[in-house]
Amino acid sequence: MMLSFVSLLSFTLLFIHGGSTQPPFACDSSNPETKNYLFCQTELPITQRARDLVSRLTLDEKISQLVNSAPAIPRLGIPAYEWWSEALHGVSNVGPGVKFDGTIKAATSFPQVILTAASFDPYQWYRIGQAIGREARAMYNAGEANGMTFWAPNINIFRDPRWGRGQETPGEDPFVVGKYAVSYVRGVQGDTFQGGKLHGHLQASACCKHFTAYDLDNWKGTNRFLFDARVTVQDLADTYQPPFEKCVRDGRASGVMCAYNRVNGVPSCADSSLLFKTLRGEWDFKGYVTSDCDAVAIIHNDQGYAKAPEDAVVDVLKAGMDLNCGSYLQNYTKSAVLQKKLPESKVDRALHNLFAVRMRLGLFNGNPVPNPFGNIGMDQICSPEHQILALEAARNGIVLLKNDAKLLPLPKSTMSLAVIGPNANSPQTLIGNYAGPPCKSVTPLQALGSYIKNTVYHPGCDTVSCSTGAIDKAVDIAKRADYVVLIMGLDQTEEREALDRVDLFLPGRQQELIVSVAKAAKRPVVLVLLSGGPIDISFAKDDPRIGGIFWAGYPGEGGGNALAEVIFGDHNPGGRLPVTWYPQDFTKVPMTDMRMRPESSLDYPGRTYRFYKGDTVFEFGYGLSYSKYSYSFTRVSQNNLYLNHSSSLHTKETSESVRYRLVSEVGAEICDERKITVHVGVKNNGELAGKHPVLLYVRHGNHGDGRPKKQLIGFRSVILSGGEMGEIQFEVNPCEHLSRANEYGLMVMEEGRHFLVVGDDKHPITIII
């Protein structure tokens, strides 16, 4: 957003009138009192400073700081702070921390995460996080945000295609979701892409949520507040937990949110094994843990896990939660202390974590302007660079699902174009949920109209629900046009937080509209789907009158332009599906069943590409291009991997008499020594240049005993001109990439043949124990 001199002047005058042109901060050096406070001495370790601050608080002051809207403590010069802000795919006004009701009216709206994930490009994910972090800090520096703790990313696994919040996630694969978490968190927090350069200072704070096994909102009478997710230790180890471990260990996230649901009977926010043993113990987490909003109240009021309100407070603070989104801790912590149920030291522990994060954000370092990130200005918000990145992300995520007889790209010389569908001219649909006001908005209809002057539009349906429509009018328009583009799918009335779907079909009469228009059109039509979750469009996949199909997610503020560019060939599509597209028949599986692995005796097909045994509409990783690519393994550094180097390691056998070793016993040093370098040749066999993600899988020679059918272990993008060849390199860590979780939740490396797979080519690797 370009700000005029007048608006900048108005902004300055507003805050001069209010007594300050800066955001509030503690430890003002102009106040002589601050020299006596250790918590203001920036040369001291943050842990020491946080302890000093907490030691100065009364019990009432302490309790006031345990909730998301933390009030000021005037006697110590500590300003109020709002912990709850959102930035899933751009700075949002969903939480109370950011409102866009001052001079700043918008922020860059990137594609919804599920589409961003389809690019399989970690560096792009990092750049998006970096842009969001800079815009967030700029808003705070301008005095137009009340906090810098942003409750994103959502890194739950998109386990079931009906989940309304699947759109917020990077998809179904734990490896992809973990990579996304690390890239986004490093970007937001001000780290480098490779990580390790923060040195204690945070540009903004990222929070990985919802810990853990949370992926059901409201399905057939079962809601997230009461749901008890029954999860095996095997599925926890290789599906639900890895993204959070990556987020904490590698991303160094400063926040984690515990979920509403119970896991195996215990509320996530009251699970000390989860929050203390795993998160802080095994993963060395150094940030703060917040509840989801009102999750503490639910432990007593809805789940009945705690007998009294004070017991719920005791359960969460003893388990390792630090912050309550809501007011429950404010209301009941004091009575829990007075009743001797809760030691005050548990309150202190939580506050040490909370104030340490605020100190890492620079809020206790005096005037923020000369400090790290203090000079990030409003010119960063809606900057041309960020808006180009939003467009680029949409381009790279759009997935081409069908292109019969090379219908696409459409010729720019087209004389007339009919654009039909309820999503064709809806700017709100483009940005999905957890979005703030975008810098600009161009709908697909407007963007397509910029290519073809004679563009005629009809929505075809009243809304996305398509309960009533004007199909006859849409058919009449289609008959007269040279080409037809239908823009259909879902929106937030069909899938969102607190609303899961019950089937996988297009809503209402959408299918009838598509088929009727396709029958009437002069040529095969192009179908564009906007949605977060998968849709069973088998009818369109098999219909020769529907020549092209795109999935465009919810593509953000640049999505309309990106879609038009792809349809008319100014961008060669390269996105790949980050989720399996199941047929409607899959909905026979209860959404409440958390098992990943199939059980044929119970007619249970399993979930996700790693385990699912059943038909698909489109597979995970599927995506076409206007070019065709071929792959081959050109060089692999070793074909045999020996793990018989030490007699101190214990060799064991599975129930199938397969010898294995525990990864924990092999050790990091040996894992690093045994790394395998893999070179893959890639050729663009088409005429158009394109950016193409290359996916590397591993498959065990023996499929049984709960092993994944295959597992993604690497992905990289390559940009090639038509006819050009290139080579990319992968590094395979055997302990991470060639291991699997056994039935006890332990990561093991098994003897025998494994296959590296890319496209149709495979290469054997043999593990010898």
Coordinates of C-alpha atoms in Angstrom, one line a residue, residues 41-600:
Q41 CA 20.1 -4.4 32.2
T42 CA 20.4 -5.7 28.7
E43 CA 23.9 -7.1 29.2
L44 CA 22.5 -9.7 31.6
P45 CA 21.2 -13.1 30.5
I46 CA 17.5 -13.0 29.7
T47 CA 16.8 -15.8 32.2
Q48 CA 18.3 -13.7 35.0
R49 CA 16.4 -10.6 33.9
A50 CA 13.0 -12.4 33.7
R51 CA 13.6 -13.9 37.2
D52 CA 14.3 -10.5 38.6
L53 CA 11.2 -9.0 37.1
V54 CA 8.9 -11.8 38.4
S55 CA 10.5 -11.5 41.8
R56 CA 9.2 -7.9 42.0
L57 CA 5.6 -8.7 41.3
T58 CA 2.8 -9.2 43.9
L59 CA 0.6 -12.3 43.5
D60 CA -2.2 -10.3 42.0
E61 CA 0.2 -8.8 39.5
K62 CA 1.6 -12.2 38.6
I63 CA -1.9 -13.6 38.0
S64 CA -2.8 -10.7 35.8
Q65 CA 0.0 -11.6 33.4
L66 CA -1.2 -15.2 32.8
V67 CA -3.8 -14.3 30.2
N68 CA -3.6 -13.1 26.6
S69 CA -4.6 -9.5 27.3
A70 CA -1.9 -8.8 29.9
P71 CA -2.5 -5.4 31.7
A72 CA 0.1 -2.8 32.4
I73 CA 2.1 -2.7 35.7
P74 CA 2.5 1.0 36.0
R75 CA 4.7 1.0 39.2
L76 CA 7.4 -0.9 37.3
G77 CA 6.9 0.9 34.0
I78 CA 5.7 -2.3 32.2
P79 CA 3.1 -1.6 29.5
A80 CA 0.1 -3.7 28.6
Y81 CA 0.7 -6.5 26.1
E82 CA -1.6 -8.5 23.8
W83 CA -0.4 -12.0 23.2
W84 CA -3.0 -13.0 20.7
S85 CA -2.3 -12.0 17.1
E86 CA -2.7 -14.1 13.9
A87 CA -0.6 -14.3 10.8
L88 CA -1.4 -17.6 9.1
H89 CA -0.7 -16.3 5.5
G90 CA -0.4 -12.6 6.2
V91 CA -0.9 -10.3 9.1
S92 CA -4.5 -10.7 10.2
N93 CA -7.1 -9.0 12.3
V94 CA -8.7 -12.2 13.6
G95 CA -7.1 -11.7 17.0
P96 CA -7.3 -8.6 19.2
G97 CA -3.6 -7.8 18.7
V98 CA -4.1 -6.2 15.2
K99 CA -7.1 -4.2 14.1
F100 CA -6.3 -2.3 10.9
D101 CA -8.4 0.6 12.2
G102 CA -5.6 3.2 12.2
T103 CA -3.5 4.5 9.3
I104 CA -2.5 1.0 8.2
K105 CA -5.6 -0.5 6.5
A106 CA -4.2 -3.6 4.9
A107 CA -1.3 -6.1 4.7
T108 CA -0.1 -8.5 2.0
S109 CA -2.4 -11.5 1.8
F110 CA -0.4 -14.5 0.6
P111 CA -2.1 -17.7 -0.7
Q112 CA -3.8 -19.9 1.9
V113 CA -1.2 -22.3 3.2
I114 CA -2.5 -25.4 1.5
L115 CA -1.8 -23.8 -1.9
T116 CA 1.6 -22.3 -0.8
A117 CA 2.6 -25.9 0.1
A118 CA 1.8 -27.1 -3.4
S119 CA 4.9 -25.3 -4.7
F120 CA 7.1 -27.7 -2.7
D121 CA 9.5 -24.8 -2.3
P122 CA 11.0 -24.2 1.2
Y123 CA 12.8 -21.1 0.2
Q124 CA 9.6 -19.5 -1.0
W125 CA 7.9 -20.5 2.3
Y126 CA 10.8 -18.8 4.1
R127 CA 10.4 -15.6 2.1
I128 CA 6.7 -15.5 2.8
G129 CA 7.4 -15.9 6.5
Q130 CA 10.1 -13.2 6.3
A131 CA 7.7 -10.8 4.6
I132 CA 5.0 -11.5 7.2
G133 CA 7.4 -11.0 10.0
R134 CA 8.6 -7.7 8.6
E135 CA 5.1 -6.4 8.1
A136 CA 4.2 -7.5 11.6
R137 CA 7.1 -5.6 13.1
A138 CA 6.4 -2.6 11.0
M139 CA 2.9 -2.4 12.3
Y140 CA 4.1 -2.7 15.9
N141 CA 6.8 -0.1 15.3
A142 CA 4.1 2.3 13.9
G143 CA 2.1 1.8 17.1
E144 CA -0.7 0.0 15.3
A145 CA -0.3 -3.5 16.8
N146 CA -0.6 -4.4 20.5
G147 CA 1.7 -7.4 20.4
M148 CA 4.2 -9.3 18.3
T149 CA 3.4 -12.9 19.2
F150 CA 1.6 -14.4 16.2
W151 CA -0.2 -17.7 16.6
A152 CA 0.9 -19.4 13.4
P153 CA 1.7 -21.7 11.7
N154 CA -0.9 -24.4 11.9
I155 CA 1.2 -27.6 11.4
N156 CA -1.4 -30.3 12.1
I157 CA -1.5 -33.1 9.6
F158 CA -4.3 -32.8 7.0
R159 CA -5.3 -36.4 8.0
D160 CA -8.9 -36.4 6.8
P161 CA -10.1 -34.7 3.6
R162 CA -13.3 -33.4 5.3
W163 CA -11.5 -31.3 7.9
G164 CA -12.6 -27.7 7.6
R165 CA -9.2 -26.3 8.7
G166 CA -7.1 -28.5 6.4
Q167 CA -6.8 -25.4 4.2
E168 CA -4.6 -23.8 6.9
T169 CA -2.1 -26.6 6.9
P170 CA 0.8 -27.6 4.5
G171 CA -1.0 -30.9 3.8
E172 CA -0.9 -34.5 4.8
D173 CA 2.8 -35.4 4.8
P174 CA 4.7 -35.0 8.1
F175 CA 8.0 -34.4 6.2
V176 CA 6.5 -31.5 4.1
V177 CA 4.7 -30.0 7.1
G178 CA 7.9 -30.1 9.1
K179 CA 9.9 -28.4 6.4
Y180 CA 7.2 -25.7 6.0
A181 CA 7.1 -25.1 9.8
V182 CA 10.9 -24.6 9.9
S183 CA 10.9 -22.3 6.9
Y184 CA 8.0 -20.2 8.0
V185 CA 9.2 -19.8 11.6
R186 CA 12.7 -18.9 10.6
G187 CA 11.3 -16.2 8.3
V188 CA 8.9 -14.7 10.7
Q189 CA 11.3 -14.7 13.6
G190 CA 14.1 -13.0 11.6
D191 CA 16.4 -16.0 11.3
T192 CA 18.3 -16.9 8.1
F193 CA 17.0 -19.6 5.8
Q194 CA 19.6 -22.0 7.1
G195 CA 18.9 -21.0 10.7
G196 CA 21.1 -20.5 13.8
K197 CA 21.6 -16.7 13.4
L198 CA 19.0 -15.3 15.8
H199 CA 21.3 -14.7 18.8
G200 CA 18.3 -14.2 21.1
H201 CA 16.5 -11.4 19.2
L202 CA 13.2 -12.0 17.6
Q203 CA 11.7 -10.0 14.7
A204 CA 8.3 -11.4 15.7
S205 CA 7.3 -14.5 17.6
A206 CA 5.9 -17.6 15.7
C207 CA 3.8 -20.2 17.5
C208 CA 3.3 -23.7 16.2
K209 CA -0.1 -25.1 16.7
H210 CA -2.2 -27.1 17.7
F211 CA -0.1 -29.5 19.8
T212 CA -1.1 -32.4 19.2
A213 CA -3.2 -34.7 17.1
Y214 CA -5.8 -32.0 16.4
D215 CA -7.6 -32.4 13.1
L216 CA -11.3 -32.5 13.8
D217 CA -13.5 -29.5 14.4
N218 CA -17.1 -30.3 14.1
W219 CA -18.2 -33.5 12.4
K220 CA -21.6 -35.2 12.8
G221 CA -22.1 -34.1 16.4
T222 CA -18.5 -34.6 17.5
N223 CA -16.7 -31.3 18.2
R224 CA -13.1 -30.5 19.0
F225 CA -13.8 -29.4 22.6
L226 CA -15.0 -32.9 23.6
F227 CA -13.1 -35.1 21.1
D228 CA -10.7 -37.7 22.6
A229 CA -8.2 -38.5 19.9
R230 CA -7.2 -42.2 20.4
V231 CA -3.7 -42.4 18.9
T232 CA -1.2 -45.2 18.8
V233 CA 2.4 -44.5 19.9
Q234 CA 3.4 -45.6 16.4
D235 CA 1.2 -43.0 14.7
L236 CA 2.3 -40.3 17.2
A237 CA 5.9 -41.1 16.4
D238 CA 5.8 -41.0 12.6
T239 CA 2.8 -38.8 11.8
Y240 CA 1.5 -36.4 14.4
Q241 CA 4.6 -35.4 16.3
P242 CA 7.4 -34.9 13.7
P243 CA 6.2 -31.5 12.4
F244 CA 6.2 -30.1 16.0
E245 CA 9.6 -31.6 16.7
K246 CA 11.0 -30.0 13.6
C247 CA 9.3 -26.7 14.4
V248 CA 11.0 -26.6 17.9
R249 CA 14.3 -28.3 17.2
D250 CA 15.2 -26.8 13.8
G251 CA 12.9 -23.8 13.5
R252 CA 13.5 -22.7 17.2
A253 CA 9.9 -21.5 17.5
S254 CA 9.4 -19.3 20.5
G255 CA 5.7 -20.4 21.0
V256 CA 3.7 -23.5 21.0
M257 CA -0.1 -23.8 21.4
C258 CA -1.7 -26.8 23.1
A259 CA -4.9 -28.0 21.5
Y260 CA -8.5 -28.3 22.7
N261 CA -8.8 -32.0 22.3
R262 CA -7.7 -34.8 24.6
V263 CA -5.2 -37.4 23.4
N264 CA -5.7 -40.8 24.8
G265 CA -7.9 -39.4 27.6
V266 CA -5.7 -36.4 28.7
P267 CA -6.3 -32.8 27.6
S268 CA -3.3 -31.6 25.6
C269 CA -2.9 -28.5 27.8
A270 CA -2.9 -30.7 31.0
D271 CA -0.5 -33.3 29.7
S272 CA 2.8 -33.0 31.5
S273 CA 4.3 -35.9 29.4
L274 CA 3.5 -33.8 26.3
L275 CA 4.5 -30.3 27.5
F276 CA 7.3 -31.1 29.9
K277 CA 8.8 -34.5 29.1
T278 CA 8.6 -34.2 25.3
L279 CA 8.4 -30.5 24.4
R280 CA 10.8 -29.0 27.0
G281 CA 12.8 -32.2 27.8
E282 CA 13.4 -34.1 24.7
W283 CA 13.1 -31.2 22.2
D284 CA 14.7 -28.5 24.3
F285 CA 11.9 -26.0 23.8
K286 CA 12.8 -22.5 25.2
G287 CA 9.6 -20.5 24.5
Y288 CA 6.1 -20.1 25.9
V289 CA 3.1 -22.5 25.7
T290 CA -0.3 -20.9 25.3
S291 CA -3.7 -22.6 25.4
D292 CA -6.0 -22.4 22.5
C293 CA -8.7 -19.9 23.4
D294 CA -10.8 -21.1 26.4
A295 CA -9.2 -24.5 26.4
V296 CA -8.5 -24.3 30.1
A297 CA -12.2 -23.6 30.9
I298 CA -13.2 -26.6 28.7
I299 CA -11.1 -29.0 30.8
H300 CA -13.6 -28.4 33.7
N301 CA -16.7 -27.1 32.1
D302 CA -17.0 -29.4 29.1
Q303 CA -14.6 -32.4 29.4
G304 CA -15.1 -32.9 33.1
Y305 CA -11.5 -33.9 33.4
A306 CA -11.0 -31.5 36.3
K307 CA -13.5 -31.6 39.2
A308 CA -13.3 -27.9 40.0
P309 CA -12.1 -24.7 38.2
E310 CA -9.1 -24.5 40.5
D311 CA -8.1 -28.1 39.6
A312 CA -8.1 -27.2 35.9
V313 CA -5.7 -24.3 36.7
V314 CA -3.5 -26.6 38.7
D315 CA -3.5 -29.3 36.0
V316 CA -2.3 -26.9 33.2
L317 CA 0.3 -24.9 35.2
K318 CA 1.8 -28.1 36.6
A319 CA 1.8 -29.7 33.1
G320 CA 3.8 -26.8 31.7
M321 CA 1.3 -24.4 30.1
D322 CA 2.3 -20.8 30.6
L323 CA -0.5 -18.6 29.1
N324 CA -4.3 -18.8 29.0
C325 CA -6.1 -17.4 26.0
G326 CA -9.2 -16.4 27.9
S327 CA -9.8 -15.4 31.5
Y328 CA -9.9 -18.7 33.4
L329 CA -6.5 -18.3 35.0
Q330 CA -7.2 -14.7 35.9
N331 CA -10.4 -15.9 37.7
Y332 CA -9.2 -19.0 39.5
T333 CA -5.4 -19.0 40.0
K334 CA -5.5 -17.0 43.2
S335 CA -8.1 -19.3 44.8
A336 CA -6.0 -22.3 43.7
V337 CA -3.0 -20.8 45.5
L338 CA -5.0 -19.8 48.6
Q339 CA -6.5 -23.3 48.8
K340 CA -2.9 -24.7 48.8
K341 CA -3.6 -26.6 45.6
L342 CA -1.0 -24.7 43.6
P343 CA 2.5 -23.5 44.7
E344 CA 3.2 -19.9 43.7
S345 CA 6.4 -21.3 42.1
K346 CA 4.3 -22.8 39.3
V347 CA 3.0 -19.3 38.5
D348 CA 6.6 -17.9 38.6
R349 CA 7.8 -20.6 36.2
A350 CA 5.1 -19.7 33.7
L351 CA 5.9 -16.0 34.0
H352 CA 9.7 -16.6 33.5
N353 CA 8.8 -18.0 30.1
L354 CA 6.4 -15.3 29.2
F355 CA 8.6 -12.3 30.1
A356 CA 11.6 -14.0 28.5
V357 CA 9.8 -14.0 25.1
R358 CA 8.8 -10.3 25.5
M359 CA 12.4 -9.5 26.3
R360 CA 13.6 -11.4 23.2
L361 CA 11.2 -9.2 21.2
G362 CA 13.1 -6.2 22.5
L363 CA 10.3 -4.8 24.6
F364 CA 12.4 -4.4 27.8
N365 CA 15.4 -2.8 26.1
G366 CA 14.3 0.9 26.3
N367 CA 13.6 2.9 23.1
P368 CA 13.1 0.3 20.4
V369 CA 14.3 2.5 17.4
P370 CA 18.0 1.9 17.7
N371 CA 17.6 -1.8 18.6
P372 CA 17.4 -4.8 16.2
F373 CA 14.3 -4.6 14.0
G374 CA 13.4 -1.2 15.5
N375 CA 13.9 0.6 12.2
I376 CA 11.5 -1.5 10.1
G377 CA 9.1 1.0 8.7
M378 CA 5.6 1.2 7.2
D379 CA 7.1 1.1 3.7
Q380 CA 7.4 -2.7 4.3
I381 CA 3.7 -3.1 4.5
C382 CA 2.1 -4.0 1.1
S383 CA 5.5 -3.2 -0.5
P384 CA 5.8 -4.0 -4.2
E385 CA 8.3 -6.7 -3.3
H386 CA 5.8 -8.5 -1.0
Q387 CA 2.9 -8.2 -3.5
I388 CA 5.1 -9.7 -6.2
L389 CA 5.9 -12.5 -3.8
A390 CA 2.2 -13.1 -3.2
L391 CA 1.6 -13.3 -6.9
E392 CA 4.6 -15.6 -7.4
A393 CA 3.4 -17.9 -4.6
A394 CA 0.0 -18.2 -6.2
R395 CA 1.5 -19.0 -9.6
N396 CA 3.8 -21.7 -8.2
G397 CA 1.1 -23.3 -6.2
I398 CA -1.7 -23.7 -8.8
V399 CA -2.0 -27.3 -9.9
L400 CA -2.9 -28.5 -13.4
L401 CA -5.0 -31.7 -13.0
K402 CA -6.1 -32.3 -16.6
N403 CA -5.1 -31.1 -20.0
D404 CA -6.7 -33.2 -22.7
A405 CA -5.5 -32.7 -26.3
K406 CA -3.4 -29.8 -25.1
L407 CA -6.4 -27.5 -24.7
L408 CA -4.3 -25.4 -22.4
P409 CA -2.9 -22.8 -22.5
L410 CA -5.8 -20.9 -24.2
P411 CA -4.8 -18.7 -27.2
K412 CA -4.6 -15.0 -26.4
S413 CA -6.2 -14.4 -29.8
T414 CA -9.5 -15.8 -28.5
M415 CA -12.3 -13.7 -29.8
S416 CA -14.8 -14.3 -26.9
L417 CA -14.6 -15.9 -23.5
A418 CA -17.4 -16.9 -21.1
V419 CA -16.6 -17.0 -17.4
I420 CA -19.1 -18.8 -15.4
G421 CA -19.3 -19.8 -11.7
P422 CA -20.0 -18.5 -8.2
N423 CA -16.3 -18.2 -7.4
A424 CA -15.4 -16.2 -10.5
N425 CA -16.0 -12.7 -9.1
S426 CA -15.7 -13.2 -5.3
P427 CA -12.6 -11.4 -3.8
Q428 CA -13.4 -12.8 -0.3
T429 CA -13.1 -16.4 -1.5
L430 CA -9.6 -15.8 -2.8
I431 CA -8.1 -15.1 0.7
G432 CA -9.5 -18.0 2.7
N433 CA -9.7 -17.8 6.5
Y434 CA -7.5 -16.2 9.1
A435 CA -6.9 -13.4 6.6
G436 CA -6.6 -9.6 7.1
P437 CA -7.7 -7.0 4.5
P438 CA -5.5 -7.5 1.4
C439 CA -3.5 -4.7 -0.2
K440 CA -5.5 -5.1 -3.4
S441 CA -7.9 -7.5 -4.9
V442 CA -8.3 -8.7 -8.5
T443 CA -10.8 -11.4 -9.0
P444 CA -10.3 -14.2 -11.6
L445 CA -13.1 -12.6 -13.7
Q446 CA -11.3 -9.2 -13.8
A447 CA -7.9 -10.8 -14.5
L448 CA -9.3 -13.0 -17.4
G449 CA -11.1 -9.9 -18.7
S450 CA -7.8 -8.1 -19.0
Y451 CA -6.7 -10.8 -21.5
I452 CA -9.9 -11.1 -23.6
K453 CA -11.8 -7.9 -24.2
N454 CA -15.0 -9.7 -25.1
T455 CA -15.5 -11.5 -21.8
V456 CA -19.0 -12.3 -20.6
Y457 CA -19.8 -13.4 -17.1
H458 CA -22.6 -15.3 -15.3
P459 CA -22.4 -16.8 -11.8
G460 CA -24.6 -19.7 -12.7
C461 CA -25.4 -20.3 -9.0
D462 CA -26.7 -17.9 -6.4
T463 CA -23.8 -18.8 -4.0
V464 CA -21.3 -21.6 -3.7
S465 CA -23.9 -23.7 -2.0
C466 CA -25.7 -23.6 -5.4
S467 CA -29.1 -24.5 -4.0
T468 CA -30.7 -22.4 -6.7
G469 CA -29.2 -21.3 -10.0
A470 CA -29.7 -19.9 -13.4
I471 CA -28.2 -22.8 -15.3
D472 CA -30.2 -22.0 -18.5
K473 CA -28.7 -18.5 -18.7
A474 CA -25.2 -19.8 -18.1
V475 CA -25.7 -22.3 -20.9
D476 CA -26.9 -19.6 -23.3
I477 CA -23.8 -17.6 -22.6
A478 CA -21.5 -20.6 -23.0
K479 CA -23.0 -21.5 -26.4
R480 CA -22.0 -18.2 -27.9
A481 CA -18.4 -18.0 -26.6
D482 CA -15.2 -19.4 -28.2
Y483 CA -14.0 -20.7 -24.9
V484 CA -15.5 -21.3 -21.5
V485 CA -13.9 -21.1 -18.0
L486 CA -15.9 -22.4 -15.1
I487 CA -14.7 -21.2 -11.7
M488 CA -16.3 -23.4 -9.1
G489 CA -15.5 -25.1 -5.8
L490 CA -15.9 -24.3 -2.1
D491 CA -15.6 -21.3 0.2
Q492 CA -15.7 -20.6 3.9
T493 CA -19.5 -21.4 4.1
E494 CA -18.6 -25.0 3.2
E495 CA -15.3 -25.5 5.0
R496 CA -13.7 -23.6 7.9
E497 CA -12.8 -23.6 11.6
A498 CA -15.8 -25.2 13.4
L499 CA -17.2 -26.7 10.2
D500 CA -16.0 -30.0 8.7
R501 CA -17.6 -31.4 5.6
V502 CA -19.7 -34.5 5.5
D503 CA -19.0 -35.4 1.9
L504 CA -16.5 -34.7 -0.9
F505 CA -18.8 -33.7 -3.7
L506 CA -19.3 -30.2 -5.1
P507 CA -22.1 -28.4 -3.2
G508 CA -25.7 -28.3 -4.4
R509 CA -26.2 -28.1 -8.2
Q510 CA -22.6 -27.2 -9.1
Q511 CA -22.0 -30.5 -10.9
E512 CA -25.2 -30.1 -12.9
L513 CA -24.1 -26.6 -13.9
I514 CA -20.6 -27.8 -15.0
V515 CA -22.0 -30.7 -17.0
S516 CA -24.7 -28.6 -18.7
V517 CA -22.3 -25.9 -19.7
A518 CA -19.8 -28.4 -21.0
K519 CA -22.4 -30.0 -23.2
A520 CA -23.5 -26.7 -24.7
A521 CA -20.0 -25.2 -25.3
K522 CA -18.4 -25.1 -28.7
R523 CA -15.1 -26.6 -27.4
P524 CA -14.1 -28.6 -24.2
V525 CA -14.3 -26.2 -21.2
V526 CA -11.8 -25.3 -18.5
L527 CA -12.8 -26.0 -14.9
V528 CA -11.1 -24.2 -12.1
L529 CA -11.6 -25.3 -8.5
L530 CA -11.1 -23.0 -5.5
S531 CA -11.0 -25.0 -2.3
G532 CA -8.9 -26.0 0.7
G533 CA -9.9 -29.6 0.9
P534 CA -10.1 -32.3 -1.9
I535 CA -13.2 -32.7 -4.0
D536 CA -14.4 -35.8 -5.7
I537 CA -14.6 -34.6 -9.3
S538 CA -14.4 -38.0 -10.9
F539 CA -17.2 -36.9 -13.3
A540 CA -15.1 -34.1 -14.7
K541 CA -11.9 -36.1 -14.8
D542 CA -13.6 -38.7 -17.0
D543 CA -15.6 -36.2 -19.2
P544 CA -14.0 -35.4 -22.6
R545 CA -16.0 -32.2 -22.8
I546 CA -14.1 -30.9 -19.8
G547 CA -10.7 -30.5 -21.3
G548 CA -8.7 -28.8 -18.6
I549 CA -8.9 -28.8 -14.8
F550 CA -7.0 -26.6 -12.3
W551 CA -7.0 -26.6 -8.5
A552 CA -6.1 -23.1 -7.2
G553 CA -6.7 -23.4 -3.5
Y554 CA -7.5 -20.0 -2.0
P555 CA -4.8 -18.1 -3.8
G556 CA -4.6 -14.9 -1.9
E557 CA -4.6 -11.3 -3.3
G558 CA -2.5 -12.3 -6.3
G559 CA -4.6 -15.3 -7.1
G560 CA -6.8 -13.8 -9.8
N561 CA -3.9 -12.6 -11.8
A562 CA -1.9 -15.8 -11.3
L563 CA -4.8 -17.9 -12.5
A564 CA -5.2 -15.8 -15.7
E565 CA -1.5 -16.0 -16.4
V566 CA -1.5 -19.8 -16.1
I567 CA -4.7 -20.2 -18.2
F568 CA -3.2 -18.1 -21.0
G569 CA 0.3 -19.5 -20.8
D570 CA 2.3 -16.6 -19.4
H571 CA 3.2 -19.0 -16.6
N572 CA 3.8 -22.7 -16.9
P573 CA 2.1 -24.5 -14.0
G574 CA 4.2 -26.6 -11.7
G575 CA 2.3 -27.1 -8.5
R576 CA 1.7 -30.6 -7.0
L577 CA -1.1 -31.7 -4.7
P578 CA 0.0 -31.7 -1.1
V579 CA -2.9 -34.0 -0.2
T580 CA -4.5 -37.2 -1.6
W581 CA -7.8 -36.5 -3.4
Y582 CA -10.1 -39.4 -2.3
P583 CA -13.4 -40.6 -3.9
Q584 CA -16.7 -40.0 -2.1
D585 CA -16.6 -43.6 -0.9
F586 CA -13.9 -42.7 1.6
T587 CA -16.5 -40.8 3.7
K588 CA -17.6 -44.2 5.0
V589 CA -14.5 -44.0 7.2
P590 CA -15.4 -42.2 10.5
M591 CA -13.5 -38.9 10.8
T592 CA -13.0 -39.8 14.5
D593 CA -10.8 -42.8 13.6
M594 CA -7.2 -41.5 14.1
R595 CA -5.4 -44.6 12.8
M596 CA -3.1 -44.0 9.9
R597 CA -2.4 -47.7 9.0
P598 CA -4.9 -49.9 7.2
E599 CA -6.5 -52.9 8.8
S600 CA -7.9 -55.1 6.0

